[in-house]
CSV table of C-alpha atoms and ligand atoms in Angstrom, one decimal:
chain,number,residue,atom,x,y,z
A,16,MET,CA,31.3,12.2,3.5
A,17,ALA,CA,28.6,12.1,0.9
A,18,THR,CA,26.2,9.3,1.1
A,19,ASN,CA,24.8,7.3,-1.8
A,20,ASN,CA,21.5,9.1,-1.3
A,21,GLN,CA,23.1,12.4,-1.8
A,22,VAL,CA,25.4,11.5,-4.7
A,23,ARG,CA,23.7,11.5,-8.1
A,24,PHE,CA,25.6,9.4,-10.6
A,25,ALA,CA,24.9,11.9,-13.3
A,26,ALA,CA,26.4,14.7,-11.4
A,27,VAL,CA,29.6,13.3,-10.0
A,28,GLY,CA,33.0,12.4,-11.3
A,29,VAL,CA,34.9,9.2,-11.0
A,30,ALA,CA,36.5,10.3,-7.7
A,31,ALA,CA,33.2,9.9,-5.9
A,32,LEU,CA,33.3,6.2,-6.7
A,33,ALA,CA,35.6,5.3,-3.9
A,34,LEU,CA,34.2,4.7,-0.5
A,35,ALA,CA,30.9,6.6,-0.9
A,36,PHE,CA,29.0,3.3,-0.7
A,37,THR,CA,27.0,3.6,2.4
A,38,VAL,CA,25.4,1.4,4.8
A,39,ILE,CA,24.2,2.9,8.0
A,40,PRO,CA,26.2,0.9,10.6
A,41,ALA,CA,24.2,-0.8,13.3
A,42,GLN,CA,25.1,-0.3,16.9
A,43,ALA,CA,25.9,-3.5,18.8
A,44,SER,CA,23.3,-3.0,21.6
A,45,SER,CA,19.7,-4.3,21.8
A,46,GLN,CA,18.7,-0.7,21.5
A,47,ARG,CA,20.4,-0.5,18.1
A,48,THR,CA,18.9,1.2,15.1
A,49,LEU,CA,18.5,-1.4,12.4
A,50,PRO,CA,20.2,-0.5,9.1
A,51,THR,CA,18.5,0.7,6.0
A,52,ILE,CA,20.4,0.4,2.8
A,53,SER,CA,21.3,2.8,0.1
A,54,ARG,CA,21.4,1.1,-3.2
A,55,ALA,CA,21.9,4.0,-5.7
A,56,ALA,CA,24.8,3.5,-8.1
A,57,ASP,CA,27.7,5.9,-7.5
A,58,GLY,CA,28.3,6.2,-11.2
A,59,PRO,CA,29.0,7.3,-13.8
A,60,VAL,CA,27.1,4.2,-14.8
A,61,ASP,CA,29.1,3.8,-18.1
A,62,GLU,CA,32.4,3.5,-16.3
A,63,PHE,CA,34.1,0.6,-14.6
A,64,GLY,CA,32.2,-0.3,-11.5
A,65,GLY,CA,30.1,2.9,-11.8
A,66,ALA,CA,26.8,1.1,-12.0
A,67,ARG,CA,27.5,-1.0,-8.9
A,68,ARG,CA,24.9,-0.6,-6.1
A,69,ILE,CA,26.9,-2.2,-3.3
A,70,GLY,CA,30.3,-1.5,-2.0
A,71,GLY,CA,31.9,-4.6,-0.7
A,72,ASP,CA,30.7,-7.4,1.5
A,73,GLN,CA,27.1,-6.8,2.8
A,74,SER,CA,27.1,-9.7,5.3
A,75,LYS,CA,27.3,-7.5,8.4
A,76,THR,CA,24.6,-5.2,7.2
A,77,ILE,CA,22.2,-8.0,6.5
A,78,GLN,CA,23.0,-9.7,9.8
A,79,ALA,CA,22.4,-6.4,11.6
A,80,ALA,CA,19.1,-6.1,9.9
A,81,ILE,CA,17.8,-9.3,11.3
A,82,GLN,CA,16.0,-9.0,14.6
A,83,LYS,CA,13.5,-11.6,15.9
A,84,SER,CA,9.8,-11.2,15.5
A,85,GLY,CA,7.8,-9.3,18.1
A,86,ALA,CA,7.5,-5.6,17.0
A,87,LYS,CA,5.3,-3.3,19.0
A,88,ASN,CA,4.0,-1.6,15.8
A,89,VAL,CA,3.3,-2.8,12.3
A,90,ILE,CA,3.1,-0.6,9.2
A,91,LEU,CA,2.0,-2.5,6.1
A,92,VAL,CA,2.4,-0.5,2.9
A,93,ILE,CA,0.7,-1.8,-0.3
A,94,GLY,CA,1.2,-0.6,-3.8
A,95,ASP,CA,-1.8,-1.7,-5.7
A,96,GLY,CA,-0.6,-3.3,-9.0
A,97,MET,CA,3.0,-2.4,-8.1
A,98,GLY,CA,4.8,-5.2,-9.9
A,99,ASP,CA,8.6,-5.2,-10.5
A,100,SER,CA,7.9,-3.5,-13.8
A,101,GLU,CA,5.9,-0.7,-12.3
A,102,ILE,CA,8.7,-0.1,-9.7
A,103,THR,CA,11.3,-0.1,-12.5
A,104,VAL,CA,9.4,2.3,-14.8
A,105,ALA,CA,9.0,4.8,-11.9
A,106,ARG,CA,12.6,4.4,-10.7
A,107,ASN,CA,14.0,4.9,-14.3
A,108,TYR,CA,11.8,8.0,-14.8
A,109,LEU,CA,12.2,9.7,-11.5
A,110,GLU,CA,15.5,8.5,-9.9
A,111,GLY,CA,17.4,7.2,-13.0
A,112,ALA,CA,18.3,3.7,-14.0
A,113,GLY,CA,21.1,3.6,-11.5
A,114,GLY,CA,19.2,5.5,-8.9
A,115,ALA,CA,17.3,4.2,-5.9
A,116,PHE,CA,14.1,5.1,-4.1
A,117,LYS,CA,14.7,6.3,-0.6
A,118,GLY,CA,11.8,4.3,0.7
A,119,ILE,CA,11.0,1.3,-1.5
A,120,ASP,CA,14.7,0.4,-2.1
A,121,ALA,CA,16.0,1.1,1.4
A,122,LEU,CA,14.5,-1.9,3.2
A,123,PRO,CA,17.2,-4.3,4.0
A,124,LEU,CA,15.4,-7.6,3.6
A,125,THR,CA,13.6,-8.6,0.4
A,126,GLY,CA,11.8,-11.6,-1.0
A,127,GLN,CA,9.4,-12.5,-3.7
A,128,MET,CA,5.7,-13.2,-3.1
A,129,THR,CA,3.2,-15.4,-4.9
A,130,HIS,CA,-0.3,-13.9,-5.0
A,131,TYR,CA,-2.6,-16.1,-7.0
A,132,SER,CA,-6.2,-16.4,-5.9
A,133,VAL,CA,-8.5,-19.5,-6.1
A,134,HIS,CA,-11.7,-20.1,-8.1
A,135,LYS,CA,-14.9,-20.0,-6.1
A,136,GLU,CA,-16.3,-23.2,-7.7
A,137,ASN,CA,-13.4,-25.6,-7.2
A,138,GLY,CA,-10.7,-24.0,-5.2
A,139,LYS,CA,-8.2,-24.4,-8.0
A,140,PRO,CA,-5.6,-21.6,-8.6
A,141,ASP,CA,-6.6,-18.4,-10.5
A,142,TYR,CA,-3.3,-17.2,-11.8
A,143,THR,CA,-4.3,-13.5,-12.2
A,144,PRO,CA,-6.0,-12.4,-9.1
A,145,ASP,CA,-7.8,-9.1,-8.3
A,146,SER,CA,-7.2,-6.8,-5.3
A,147,ALA,CA,-10.1,-8.2,-3.3
A,148,ALA,CA,-8.8,-11.8,-3.2
A,149,THR,CA,-5.2,-10.7,-2.7
A,150,GLY,CA,-6.0,-8.3,0.1
A,151,SER,CA,-8.2,-10.9,1.7
A,152,ALA,CA,-5.2,-13.3,1.6
A,153,TRP,CA,-2.9,-11.1,3.7
A,154,ALA,CA,-5.8,-9.7,5.8
A,155,THR,CA,-7.1,-13.2,6.8
A,156,GLY,CA,-4.6,-15.9,5.9
A,157,VAL,CA,-7.0,-17.6,3.5
A,158,LYS,CA,-6.9,-17.6,-0.3
A,159,THR,CA,-10.2,-16.8,-1.8
A,160,TYR,CA,-12.0,-15.9,-5.1
A,161,ASP,CA,-11.7,-12.7,-7.0
A,162,ASN,CA,-14.2,-10.1,-5.7
A,163,ALA,CA,-14.3,-11.6,-2.2
A,164,ILE,CA,-13.7,-9.2,0.8
A,165,SER,CA,-12.3,-11.2,3.7
A,166,VAL,CA,-14.6,-14.2,3.2
A,167,ASP,CA,-13.3,-17.6,2.0
A,168,ARG,CA,-14.6,-19.3,-1.1
A,169,HIS,CA,-17.5,-20.7,0.8
A,170,GLY,CA,-18.5,-17.2,1.9
A,171,ARG,CA,-17.4,-17.6,5.5
A,172,PRO,CA,-15.9,-14.4,7.1
A,173,HIS,CA,-12.4,-14.7,8.6
A,174,GLU,CA,-11.0,-12.2,11.2
A,175,THR,CA,-8.6,-9.7,9.7
A,176,LEU,CA,-5.3,-8.4,11.0
A,177,LEU,CA,-6.8,-5.1,11.9
A,178,GLN,CA,-9.6,-6.7,13.8
A,179,LEU,CA,-7.1,-9.0,15.6
A,180,ALA,CA,-4.9,-6.0,16.4
A,181,LYS,CA,-7.8,-4.2,18.0
A,182,LYS,CA,-8.6,-7.3,20.0
A,183,SER,CA,-5.1,-7.3,21.4
A,184,GLY,CA,-5.5,-3.7,22.5
A,185,LYS,CA,-3.6,-2.0,19.7
A,186,ALA,CA,-4.5,1.2,18.0
A,187,THR,CA,-5.4,0.7,14.3
A,188,GLY,CA,-5.4,2.6,11.1
A,189,ASP,CA,-6.5,2.0,7.5
A,190,ILE,CA,-5.6,4.6,4.8
A,191,THR,CA,-5.6,4.8,1.0
A,192,THR,CA,-5.7,7.1,-2.0
A,193,SER,CA,-8.8,5.3,-3.4
A,194,GLU,CA,-12.4,5.1,-2.1
A,195,ILE,CA,-12.2,3.8,1.4
A,196,GLN,CA,-14.6,1.0,0.3
A,197,ASP,CA,-12.3,-0.2,-2.5
A,198,ALA,CA,-11.0,-3.7,-2.0
A,199,THR,CA,-7.6,-3.1,-0.4
A,200,PRO,CA,-8.8,-0.9,2.5
A,201,ALA,CA,-12.1,-2.9,2.7
A,202,VAL,CA,-10.4,-6.2,3.4
A,203,GLN,CA,-9.2,-5.0,6.9
A,204,VAL,CA,-12.6,-3.8,8.1
A,205,SER,CA,-15.3,-5.8,6.4
A,206,HIS,CA,-16.5,-9.2,5.1
A,207,VAL,CA,-18.7,-9.2,2.0
A,208,LEU,CA,-19.3,-11.6,-0.8
A,209,LEU,CA,-18.6,-9.0,-3.6
A,210,ARG,CA,-16.2,-6.1,-3.5
A,211,LYS,CA,-18.8,-3.7,-5.1
A,212,CYS,CA,-21.0,-3.8,-2.0
A,213,TYR,CA,-19.9,-0.4,-0.8
A,214,GLY,CA,-23.2,0.8,0.7
A,215,PRO,CA,-26.7,-0.4,1.7
A,216,GLU,CA,-28.1,0.1,-1.9
A,217,GLU,CA,-25.6,-2.2,-3.7
A,218,THR,CA,-25.5,-4.6,-0.8
A,219,SER,CA,-29.3,-5.2,-1.0
A,220,LYS,CA,-28.9,-5.9,-4.7
A,221,SER,CA,-25.6,-7.8,-5.0
A,222,CYS,CA,-24.7,-9.1,-1.5
A,223,ALA,CA,-28.1,-9.8,-0.1
A,224,PRO,CA,-26.9,-12.3,2.6
A,225,ASN,CA,-24.6,-9.5,3.9
A,226,ALA,CA,-27.4,-6.8,4.0
A,227,LEU,CA,-28.4,-5.5,7.4
A,228,GLU,CA,-32.1,-6.0,6.6
A,229,ASN,CA,-31.4,-9.7,6.0
A,230,GLY,CA,-29.5,-10.1,9.3
A,231,GLY,CA,-26.0,-9.8,7.7
A,232,LEU,CA,-23.0,-7.7,8.8
A,233,GLY,CA,-24.0,-4.9,6.4
A,234,SER,CA,-22.3,-3.1,3.6
A,235,ILE,CA,-18.5,-2.3,3.5
A,236,SER,CA,-19.1,1.2,4.8
A,237,GLU,CA,-21.4,0.1,7.6
A,238,GLN,CA,-18.9,-2.6,8.7
A,239,LEU,CA,-16.2,0.0,8.6
A,240,LEU,CA,-18.1,2.0,11.1
A,241,ASN,CA,-18.5,-1.1,13.3
A,242,THR,CA,-14.9,-2.2,13.1
A,243,ARG,CA,-14.0,1.4,14.1
A,244,PRO,CA,-10.3,1.8,13.4
A,245,ASP,CA,-8.9,4.8,15.3
A,246,VAL,CA,-7.8,6.3,12.0
A,247,THR,CA,-9.4,5.9,8.5
A,248,PHE,CA,-8.3,8.1,5.6
A,249,GLY,CA,-9.2,7.9,1.9
A,250,GLY,CA,-11.8,8.9,-0.6
A,251,GLY,CA,-15.3,7.6,-1.1
A,252,SER,CA,-17.6,10.1,0.8
A,253,LYS,CA,-20.4,9.6,-1.7
A,254,THR,CA,-21.4,6.3,-0.3
A,255,PHE,CA,-21.8,7.9,3.1
A,256,ALA,CA,-24.8,9.8,1.7
A,257,GLU,CA,-26.7,6.5,1.5
A,258,LYS,CA,-29.1,5.5,4.3
A,259,ALA,CA,-29.1,2.4,6.5
A,260,LYS,CA,-32.0,0.1,5.7
A,261,ALA,CA,-32.1,-1.6,9.1
A,262,GLY,CA,-30.6,-1.5,12.6
A,263,ASP,CA,-30.1,1.3,15.1
A,264,TRP,CA,-29.5,3.9,12.4
A,265,LYS,CA,-32.2,2.8,10.0
A,266,GLY,CA,-33.3,5.7,7.7
A,267,GLN,CA,-30.2,7.8,8.6
A,268,THR,CA,-27.3,8.5,6.3
A,269,LEU,CA,-24.0,6.8,7.0
A,270,GLU,CA,-22.5,10.2,7.5
A,271,ALA,CA,-25.0,11.0,10.2
A,272,GLN,CA,-24.4,7.6,11.7
A,273,ALA,CA,-20.7,8.1,11.8
A,274,LYS,CA,-21.1,11.5,13.6
A,275,ALA,CA,-23.7,10.1,16.0
A,276,ARG,CA,-21.2,7.3,16.9
A,277,GLY,CA,-18.5,9.7,17.8
A,278,TYR,CA,-16.4,9.8,14.7
A,279,GLN,CA,-14.5,13.0,13.8
A,280,TYR,CA,-15.9,13.1,10.2
A,281,ILE,CA,-13.8,15.3,7.9
A,282,THR,CA,-13.8,15.9,4.2
A,283,ASP,CA,-11.5,18.8,3.7
A,284,LYS,CA,-7.7,18.6,3.3
A,285,ALA,CA,-7.3,21.6,5.6
A,286,ASP,CA,-9.2,19.7,8.4
A,287,LEU,CA,-6.4,17.1,8.6
A,288,ALA,CA,-4.2,19.6,10.5
A,289,THR,CA,-7.0,20.2,13.0
A,290,ILE,CA,-7.2,16.6,14.2
A,291,GLY,CA,-5.1,16.4,17.4
A,292,SER,CA,-6.1,13.0,18.6
A,293,ALA,CA,-7.9,9.9,17.5
A,294,ASP,CA,-8.9,6.9,19.7
A,295,GLN,CA,-11.9,4.6,20.3
A,296,ARG,CA,-13.9,7.3,21.9
A,297,ARG,CA,-13.3,9.8,19.0
A,298,PRO,CA,-12.0,8.0,15.9
A,299,VAL,CA,-11.2,10.0,12.8
A,300,LEU,CA,-12.8,9.3,9.5
A,301,GLY,CA,-11.3,11.5,6.8
A,302,LEU,CA,-12.9,11.2,3.3
A,303,PHE,CA,-11.1,13.7,1.1
A,304,SER,CA,-12.9,13.1,-2.2
A,305,SER,CA,-16.3,11.7,-3.3
A,306,GLY,CA,-14.6,8.9,-5.2
A,307,ASN,CA,-11.0,8.0,-5.7
A,308,MET,CA,-8.5,10.8,-4.9
A,309,PRO,CA,-7.0,12.7,-7.8
A,310,VAL,CA,-3.5,11.5,-8.8
A,311,ARG,CA,-0.2,13.4,-8.8
A,312,TYR,CA,0.4,13.6,-12.5
A,313,ALA,CA,-1.8,14.6,-15.4
A,314,GLU,CA,-3.0,11.8,-17.7
A,315,THR,CA,-0.5,10.7,-20.3
A,316,LEU,CA,-2.0,7.8,-22.2
A,317,ALA,CA,-0.1,5.2,-24.3
A,318,THR,CA,-1.6,4.9,-27.7
A,319,SER,CA,-1.3,2.7,-30.8
A,320,GLY,CA,2.1,3.6,-32.3
A,321,GLY,CA,2.8,6.0,-29.4
A,322,GLY,CA,6.3,4.6,-28.8
A,323,ASP,CA,7.3,6.1,-32.2
A,324,LYS,CA,6.2,9.6,-31.4
A,325,ALA,CA,8.1,12.4,-29.7
A,326,ALA,CA,9.1,11.7,-26.1
A,327,VAL,CA,7.0,13.3,-23.4
A,328,GLN,CA,7.5,14.3,-19.7
A,329,CYS,CA,5.1,14.0,-16.8
A,330,GLN,CA,3.2,17.1,-15.8
A,331,ALA,CA,1.6,18.0,-12.5
A,332,ASN,CA,-2.2,17.3,-12.2
A,333,PRO,CA,-3.5,20.5,-10.6
A,334,LYS,CA,-6.4,18.6,-8.9
A,335,ALA,CA,-3.8,16.6,-6.8
A,336,SER,CA,-3.3,19.6,-4.6
A,337,GLU,CA,-7.0,19.4,-3.5
A,338,VAL,CA,-6.3,16.3,-1.4
A,339,PRO,CA,-3.6,15.3,1.1
A,340,THR,CA,-0.7,13.3,-0.2
A,341,LEU,CA,-0.3,9.7,0.9
A,342,ALA,CA,2.9,10.6,2.7
A,343,SER,CA,1.1,13.3,4.7
A,344,MET,CA,-1.8,11.0,5.6
A,345,THR,CA,0.8,8.3,6.6
A,346,LYS,CA,2.7,10.8,8.8
A,347,LYS,CA,-0.5,12.0,10.4
A,348,SER,CA,-1.7,8.4,11.0
A,349,ILE,CA,1.5,7.4,12.7
A,350,ASP,CA,1.4,10.6,14.9
A,351,LEU,CA,-2.2,9.9,16.0
A,352,LEU,CA,-1.7,6.1,16.5
A,353,SER,CA,1.6,6.3,18.4
A,354,LYS,CA,0.2,9.0,20.7
A,355,ASN,CA,-3.1,7.4,21.5
A,356,ALA,CA,-3.3,5.6,24.8
A,357,ASP,CA,-3.8,2.1,23.2
A,358,GLY,CA,-0.9,2.8,20.8
A,359,ARG,CA,1.4,4.0,23.5
A,360,LYS,CA,0.7,0.9,25.6
A,361,ASN,CA,0.1,-1.9,23.1
A,362,GLY,CA,1.4,-0.5,19.8
A,363,PHE,CA,-0.5,0.0,16.6
A,364,PHE,CA,-1.3,-1.7,13.2
A,365,LEU,CA,-1.5,0.6,10.2
A,366,GLN,CA,-2.3,-0.4,6.6
A,367,VAL,CA,-1.3,2.2,4.0
A,368,GLU,CA,-2.2,1.9,0.3
A,369,SER,CA,-1.2,3.7,-2.8
A,370,ALA,CA,-4.2,2.6,-4.8
A,371,SER,CA,-3.9,4.2,-8.2
A,372,ILE,CA,-0.7,2.7,-9.5
A,373,ASP,CA,-3.2,0.0,-10.5
A,374,LYS,CA,-5.9,2.3,-11.7
A,375,LYS,CA,-3.5,4.2,-13.9
A,376,ASP,CA,-1.9,1.0,-15.2
A,377,HIS,CA,-5.4,-0.2,-16.2
A,378,ALA,CA,-5.8,3.1,-18.1
A,379,ALA,CA,-2.4,2.7,-19.9
A,380,ASP,CA,-1.5,6.1,-18.2
A,381,ALA,CA,2.3,5.9,-17.7
A,382,CYS,CA,2.8,9.2,-15.9
A,383,GLY,CA,-0.2,8.4,-13.7
A,384,GLN,CA,1.3,5.2,-12.4
A,385,ILE,CA,4.7,6.7,-12.0
A,386,GLY,CA,3.3,9.5,-9.8
A,387,GLU,CA,1.4,7.1,-7.6
A,388,THR,CA,4.5,4.9,-7.2
A,389,ALA,CA,6.3,8.1,-6.0
A,390,GLN,CA,3.5,8.6,-3.5
A,391,LEU,CA,4.1,5.1,-2.2
A,392,ASP,CA,7.8,5.7,-1.9
A,393,GLU,CA,7.3,8.9,0.1
A,394,ALA,CA,4.8,7.1,2.4
A,395,VAL,CA,7.5,4.3,2.9
A,396,GLN,CA,10.0,7.0,3.8
A,397,GLU,CA,7.6,8.3,6.5
A,398,ALA,CA,7.2,4.8,7.8
A,399,LEU,CA,10.9,4.2,7.9
A,400,LYS,CA,11.6,7.5,9.6
A,401,PHE,CA,9.3,6.5,12.4
A,402,ALA,CA,10.5,3.0,12.6
A,403,LYS,CA,14.2,4.0,12.8
A,404,LYS,CA,13.4,6.3,15.7
A,405,ASP,CA,11.0,3.9,17.4
A,406,LYS,CA,13.2,0.8,17.0
A,407,ASN,CA,10.3,-1.5,17.6
A,408,THR,CA,8.3,-1.2,14.4
A,409,LEU,CA,8.0,-3.7,11.6
A,410,VAL,CA,7.5,-2.1,8.2
A,411,ILE,CA,6.5,-4.3,5.2
A,412,VAL,CA,6.3,-3.0,1.7
A,413,THR,CA,4.7,-5.0,-1.1
A,414,ALA,CA,2.1,-5.1,-3.8
A,415,ASP,CA,-1.1,-7.0,-4.1
A,416,HIS,CA,-0.5,-8.2,-7.7
A,417,ALA,CA,1.5,-7.4,-10.8
A,418,HIS,CA,0.3,-5.4,-13.7
A,419,SER,CA,0.6,-4.8,-17.5
A,420,SER,CA,3.2,-2.1,-18.1
A,421,GLN,CA,6.5,-3.2,-19.7
A,422,ILE,CA,9.7,-1.4,-20.5
A,423,VAL,CA,10.4,-2.2,-24.2
A,424,ASP,CA,12.9,-1.3,-26.9
A,425,GLU,CA,10.5,0.2,-29.4
A,426,VAL,CA,6.9,0.6,-30.5
A,427,THR,CA,4.8,-2.6,-29.9
A,428,PRO,CA,1.7,-4.0,-31.5
A,429,GLY,CA,-0.3,-2.8,-28.5
A,430,LEU,CA,-0.3,0.6,-26.9
A,431,SER,CA,3.0,2.4,-26.1
A,432,ILE,CA,4.4,5.7,-25.1
A,433,LYS,CA,7.9,7.2,-25.1
A,434,LEU,CA,8.9,9.1,-22.0
A,435,ARG,CA,12.0,11.4,-21.6
A,436,THR,CA,13.2,10.5,-18.1
A,437,ASN,CA,14.5,12.9,-15.6
A,438,GLU,CA,18.1,11.8,-16.4
A,439,GLY,CA,17.4,12.7,-20.1
A,440,SER,CA,17.2,9.2,-21.7
A,441,ASP,CA,14.2,7.9,-23.5
A,442,MET,CA,12.1,5.0,-22.2
A,443,VAL,CA,9.3,3.3,-24.1
A,444,VAL,CA,6.6,1.8,-22.0
A,445,SER,CA,4.1,-0.6,-23.5
A,446,TYR,CA,0.7,-1.9,-22.5
A,447,GLY,CA,-0.3,-5.0,-24.3
A,448,THR,CA,-3.1,-6.7,-22.4
A,449,ALA,CA,-6.1,-4.7,-23.8
A,450,ALA,CA,-7.0,-2.6,-26.8
A,451,ALA,CA,-7.0,1.2,-26.7
A,452,GLY,CA,-9.8,2.5,-24.4
A,453,GLU,CA,-10.2,-0.8,-22.6
A,454,SER,CA,-8.9,-1.8,-19.2
A,455,GLN,CA,-5.4,-3.2,-19.2
A,456,GLN,CA,-5.3,-6.5,-17.2
A,457,HIS,CA,-3.6,-7.5,-14.0
A,458,THR,CA,-0.7,-10.0,-14.5
A,459,GLY,CA,0.3,-13.0,-12.5
A,460,SER,CA,4.1,-12.6,-12.0
A,461,GLN,CA,5.3,-12.8,-8.4
A,462,VAL,CA,5.8,-9.5,-6.7
A,463,ARG,CA,8.5,-8.0,-4.4
A,464,VAL,CA,8.1,-7.9,-0.7
A,465,ALA,CA,10.5,-6.1,1.6
A,466,GLY,CA,10.8,-5.5,5.3
A,467,TYR,CA,12.5,-3.5,8.0
A,468,GLY,CA,12.4,-4.1,11.7
A,469,PRO,CA,11.7,-7.0,14.1
A,470,GLY,CA,10.4,-10.0,12.2
A,471,ALA,CA,11.4,-8.6,8.8
A,472,ALA,CA,13.6,-11.6,8.0
A,473,ASN,CA,10.4,-13.6,7.5
A,474,VAL,CA,9.8,-12.0,4.1
A,475,VAL,CA,13.2,-13.1,2.7
A,476,GLY,CA,13.1,-15.7,-0.1
A,477,LEU,CA,9.9,-17.0,-1.7
A,478,ILE,CA,6.7,-16.4,0.4
A,479,ASP,CA,3.0,-16.5,-0.3
A,480,GLN,CA,0.7,-13.6,0.2
A,481,THR,CA,-1.1,-15.5,3.0
A,482,ASP,CA,2.3,-15.7,4.8
A,483,LEU,CA,2.0,-12.0,5.5
A,484,PHE,CA,-1.0,-12.7,7.6
A,485,PHE,CA,0.9,-15.1,9.8
A,486,ILE,CA,4.1,-13.1,9.9
A,487,ILE,CA,2.2,-10.0,11.1
A,488,ARG,CA,-0.3,-11.9,13.4
A,489,ASP,CA,2.4,-13.9,15.1
A,490,GLY,CA,4.7,-10.8,15.3
A,491,MET,CA,1.9,-9.0,17.1
A,492,ARG,CA,1.4,-12.0,19.4
A,493,ALA,CA,5.1,-12.2,20.1
A,494,TYR,CA,5.3,-8.6,21.3
A,495,ARG,CA,5.7,-8.3,25.1
A,496,ARG,CA,5.6,-5.0,26.8
B,1,MG,MG1,-6.5,-1.2,-4.0
B,2,ZN,ZN1,-6.8,-3.4,-10.9
């Protein structure tokens, strides 16, 4: 029988409506595979019942998806700037309005998450946070000010999930499509006053109390080397050309330091396949571009009046093939972490980020953000594939904050663009939070959070971003070999 995943509403007749709704049934043993859900409409969406995403009572499926906290492994997948509107834009374009993502939409337990930050001066809420404050919130459990990297509003460092995971003997990984020093990956491995303190140069200028020469913990890149995850993948090699200003590696580049400290330091996509293991003796640091990684789709900018122009479709960005996909980095990380001795014995913690949903949303680049949402979905599919087989892995998928793009009826006073979706209908996307050529702003609406595996029920309903820290920390503590 065809499953929902295989049936495309556009391609089937009414007959396929009956009984094709799928939930993968759970076995009744403790070794059961938890269900994922398939939420694509069986269609046609314009016929009676055709747009329905569920077939009958879901109580058993949801019950079967609930398993108490205490997973051996945790995979936290973050879409930077992936609000509900970014998910819907990408789903409409790629999968169809009645379609479903095989990763993002397959997690059985879903909630909403508040993600405000706080003002440094008075601790009052800042309703439109940045990625530094939001990442710090789930990495450390404390809300802080925009630009802070895992320090509270008084500048005090708090231990991160990745650091706690290491302490409990787990293997760890931190991967992204942005510069590895960018806020989201940085929050797991470092503590600095301002997110821009990537290397020794900027740290001396902007984060003086953090600088090594002042007795601080060092720049984000230097702290990354100290925190020493088993697996680190992203962009941002250019900062590793800077030289340490104090300490054991004073005068040496950070790249030389990494190599001297046993890192397998790679910069070429082809090198990824040559890495057969990664552990504390020989961690892997893969930096596949000098800055942020190129994105999947060529730039397609919204313009003033663009929603009235001819509809366009997304085209491949040839540069994207120069770097590994997020899904391939995710798969590789899971392989390395689950095979390493610590990972086998104590499990692993892996943070995965699709970073440029946010960056392309800032640029009012509709295809750009769609392609990076697809990258996130494919990474989630890799995580779920492992989790279903492993049966002892918590997967959480969420965003750090919401963003500007909106699906609208027609041209707006701001910037807009008309896209012809893969199902052949037109969708106007608008960006109304900045003028042309300026950076579109983050927005403050709650974001989706979804989970799979032991402890996933804790994301259901309304949670705050700081709850993620406690859900994951306590889940890791509850794991008993
Ligand atoms: Mg980010
Ligand atoms: Zn942003």
